[in-house]
Amino acid sequence: IAQLLNKGKPYFTDDDNRFIQEVAGGHPYLLQLAASVLWELYEEEKEAEKEENVVKRQQHAKQEFYNRTKETLNHIWQSWAPMTRTVFTFIALAHFKTEPTFLEPQINLKPNIKNLSQFKDELQQLEQQGFIQKDEQIDNGWRIAPTIFLDLIADKTEPELDALFRN
C-alpha cells in the first residue's frame, strides 16, 4: 500500500496517505479510486490553496469517493448473509462513536447483542475479507475497515437496520 501511495508524493502528504488507507482499507480497487479522487481534487486547486484546504479537501474526497463506490458497497452488502450484515452493523454502531462520517447517522438502535464471540464465523469471514480489524480502543473490540463502509451504514434507514436485529 505504501508503495502505491508513494507515487502520489508530489501531491499527497502523510496525512493524505493515512486518509486514503483509512477510507479504502487494503482493497486495491478502493485504494486506487480513493487516491484518484484525491488526486483530481489536488489538480483542481490553485497552488496557494493546497496547503490551506487539507481537511476540506479530504472531506470532499470522501464524499466523492462514497458517491463513486456506493453501488459497489451495496453489492457487497447484499452479498452477505443477514447475520453477517447484523454483525457488521453492530460493529459499525460502536465505530460511529470514534469515526466521523460525512453523512450524519440518524440511527438510534440499541441492539441486544451482548457479546460478539457468539458470531465467530461471521467475524472470521469479515476479517478475512478485510472488512473489519481488531481494535481494542472501540467498545466491541472491532473496527470497520475500510471506513467508507461507515457512510454506507449511515446512509441506510433505521427501519432497514433495525430489521437486522429483530431476526
Short mmCIF file of C-alpha atoms in Angstrom, two decimals:
data_model
loop_
_atom_site.label_atom_id
_atom_site.label_comp_id
_atom_site.label_asym_id
_atom_site.label_seq_id
_atom_site.Cartn_x
_atom_site.Cartn_y
_atom_site.Cartn_z
CA ILE A 1 0.00 0.00 0.00
CA ALA A 2 2.79 2.39 0.92
CA GLN A 3 4.48 1.75 -2.43
CA LEU A 4 1.29 2.62 -4.32
CA LEU A 5 0.74 5.78 -2.29
CA ASN A 6 4.36 6.91 -2.69
CA LYS A 7 3.56 7.51 -6.36
CA GLY A 8 1.46 10.45 -5.19
CA LYS A 9 4.30 12.10 -3.24
CA PRO A 10 4.24 15.33 -5.24
CA TYR A 11 0.64 15.84 -4.08
CA PHE A 12 -0.06 13.54 -1.15
CA THR A 13 1.07 14.35 2.36
CA ASP A 14 1.48 11.72 5.06
CA ASP A 15 -1.96 12.76 6.31
CA ASP A 16 -3.40 12.19 2.82
CA ASN A 17 -1.85 8.71 2.74
CA ARG A 18 -3.39 7.93 6.14
CA PHE A 19 -6.76 9.22 4.92
CA ILE A 20 -6.62 7.04 1.77
CA GLN A 21 -5.71 3.94 3.77
CA GLU A 22 -8.50 4.56 6.28
CA VAL A 23 -11.30 5.10 3.79
CA ALA A 24 -10.18 2.35 1.41
CA GLY A 25 -8.71 -0.25 3.76
CA GLY A 26 -6.45 -2.67 1.95
CA HIS A 27 -8.69 -3.20 -1.06
CA PRO A 28 -6.79 -2.43 -4.29
CA TYR A 29 -9.80 -1.09 -6.21
CA LEU A 30 -10.85 1.16 -3.33
CA LEU A 31 -7.27 2.35 -2.76
CA GLN A 32 -6.86 3.27 -6.41
CA LEU A 33 -10.20 5.06 -6.55
CA ALA A 34 -9.66 6.98 -3.29
CA ALA A 35 -6.20 8.09 -4.45
CA SER A 36 -7.62 9.06 -7.84
CA VAL A 37 -10.39 11.18 -6.31
CA LEU A 38 -7.95 12.97 -4.01
CA TRP A 39 -5.50 13.49 -6.90
CA GLU A 40 -8.27 15.04 -9.02
CA LEU A 41 -9.12 17.46 -6.22
CA TYR A 42 -5.47 18.48 -5.89
CA GLU A 43 -5.30 19.17 -9.61
CA GLU A 44 -8.40 21.36 -9.44
CA GLU A 45 -6.95 23.55 -6.70
CA LYS A 46 -4.74 26.55 -7.19
CA GLU A 47 -1.22 26.20 -5.81
CA ALA A 48 -1.81 28.68 -2.97
CA GLU A 49 -4.87 26.76 -1.73
CA LYS A 50 -3.22 23.33 -1.50
CA GLU A 51 -1.76 23.80 1.99
CA GLU A 52 -4.83 25.55 3.41
CA ASN A 53 -7.53 23.09 2.43
CA VAL A 54 -6.32 19.69 3.65
CA VAL A 55 -9.35 18.87 5.84
CA LYS A 56 -11.84 20.40 3.43
CA ARG A 57 -10.26 18.53 0.50
CA GLN A 58 -10.34 15.22 2.38
CA GLN A 59 -14.00 15.73 3.32
CA HIS A 60 -14.84 16.50 -0.29
CA ALA A 61 -12.78 13.49 -1.42
CA LYS A 62 -14.60 11.20 1.00
CA GLN A 63 -17.98 12.37 -0.22
CA GLU A 64 -16.97 11.96 -3.87
CA PHE A 65 -15.38 8.58 -3.11
CA TYR A 66 -18.61 7.43 -1.45
CA ASN A 67 -20.69 8.63 -4.40
CA ARG A 68 -18.49 6.63 -6.77
CA THR A 69 -18.41 3.47 -4.63
CA LYS A 70 -21.93 3.40 -3.17
CA GLU A 71 -23.24 0.94 -5.74
CA THR A 72 -20.26 -1.41 -5.28
CA LEU A 73 -20.52 -1.20 -1.49
CA ASN A 74 -24.24 -2.02 -1.70
CA HIS A 75 -23.49 -5.07 -3.87
CA ILE A 76 -21.02 -6.29 -1.27
CA TRP A 77 -23.56 -5.61 1.50
CA GLN A 78 -26.28 -7.52 -0.36
CA SER A 79 -23.96 -10.48 -0.96
CA TRP A 80 -23.57 -11.06 2.78
CA ALA A 81 -25.89 -13.33 4.74
CA PRO A 82 -28.30 -11.44 7.02
CA MET A 83 -26.38 -12.47 10.15
CA THR A 84 -23.13 -11.14 8.65
CA ARG A 85 -24.87 -7.82 7.95
CA THR A 86 -26.15 -7.79 11.53
CA VAL A 87 -22.67 -8.34 12.99
CA PHE A 88 -21.15 -5.74 10.65
CA THR A 89 -23.82 -3.19 11.61
CA PHE A 90 -23.29 -3.87 15.31
CA ILE A 91 -19.56 -3.18 14.85
CA ALA A 92 -20.32 -0.04 12.83
CA LEU A 93 -22.63 1.34 15.54
CA ALA A 94 -19.78 1.21 18.07
CA HIS A 95 -17.35 2.61 15.49
CA PHE A 96 -19.55 5.68 14.85
CA LYS A 97 -18.54 6.94 18.30
CA THR A 98 -14.90 7.29 17.20
CA GLU A 99 -15.02 7.86 13.43
CA PRO A 100 -16.79 10.81 11.82
CA THR A 101 -18.74 10.28 8.62
CA PHE A 102 -19.71 12.96 6.12
CA LEU A 103 -23.28 11.68 6.47
CA GLU A 104 -24.87 12.28 9.84
CA PRO A 105 -26.07 8.88 11.01
CA GLN A 106 -29.64 9.13 12.27
CA ILE A 107 -29.50 5.74 13.89
CA ASN A 108 -30.65 5.21 17.46
CA LEU A 109 -30.61 1.44 17.58
CA LYS A 110 -29.94 -0.45 20.77
CA PRO A 111 -29.16 -3.95 19.53
CA ASN A 112 -29.48 -6.72 22.06
CA ILE A 113 -26.15 -8.33 21.21
CA LYS A 114 -24.15 -8.65 24.41
CA ASN A 115 -21.05 -10.42 23.14
CA LEU A 116 -19.70 -10.81 19.62
CA SER A 117 -17.93 -14.05 20.48
CA GLN A 118 -21.08 -15.97 19.58
CA PHE A 119 -20.58 -14.84 15.95
CA LYS A 120 -17.17 -16.40 15.29
CA ASP A 121 -17.99 -17.47 11.73
CA GLU A 122 -19.25 -14.03 10.72
CA LEU A 123 -16.32 -12.26 12.38
CA GLN A 124 -13.84 -14.59 10.71
CA GLN A 125 -15.44 -14.08 7.30
CA LEU A 126 -15.48 -10.29 7.63
CA GLU A 127 -11.91 -10.20 8.92
CA GLN A 128 -10.59 -12.49 6.18
CA GLN A 129 -12.28 -10.33 3.54
CA GLY A 130 -10.66 -7.23 5.05
CA PHE A 131 -13.86 -5.51 6.16
CA ILE A 132 -13.13 -5.48 9.90
CA GLN A 133 -9.99 -5.34 12.04
CA LYS A 134 -9.41 -5.97 15.73
CA ASP A 135 -9.21 -2.73 17.70
CA GLU A 136 -9.32 -2.70 21.48
CA GLN A 137 -9.97 1.05 21.51
CA ILE A 138 -13.51 0.51 20.26
CA ASP A 139 -16.19 -0.80 22.63
CA ASN A 140 -16.77 -4.15 20.93
CA GLY A 141 -13.08 -4.72 20.04
CA TRP A 142 -13.52 -4.38 16.26
CA ARG A 143 -13.33 -1.56 13.73
CA ILE A 144 -14.72 -1.21 10.23
CA ALA A 145 -12.07 -1.18 7.50
CA PRO A 146 -12.44 0.41 5.02
CA THR A 147 -14.16 3.24 6.86
CA ILE A 148 -16.13 4.26 3.77
CA PHE A 149 -18.48 1.43 4.80
CA LEU A 150 -19.48 3.56 7.80
CA ASP A 151 -21.01 6.01 5.35
CA LEU A 152 -22.94 3.17 3.73
CA ILE A 153 -24.37 2.20 7.13
CA ALA A 154 -25.12 5.87 7.92
CA ASP A 155 -26.97 6.05 4.59
CA LYS A 156 -29.25 3.12 5.46
CA THR A 157 -32.63 3.77 7.02
CA GLU A 158 -33.11 2.96 10.68
CA PRO A 159 -36.02 0.55 9.96
CA GLU A 160 -33.82 -1.34 7.48
CA LEU A 161 -31.04 -1.72 10.04
CA ASP A 162 -33.43 -2.41 12.91
CA ALA A 163 -34.89 -5.33 10.93
CA LEU A 164 -31.47 -7.00 11.04
CA PHE A 165 -31.59 -7.12 14.83
CA ARG A 166 -35.15 -8.48 15.00
CA ASN A 167 -34.37 -11.64 13.02
#
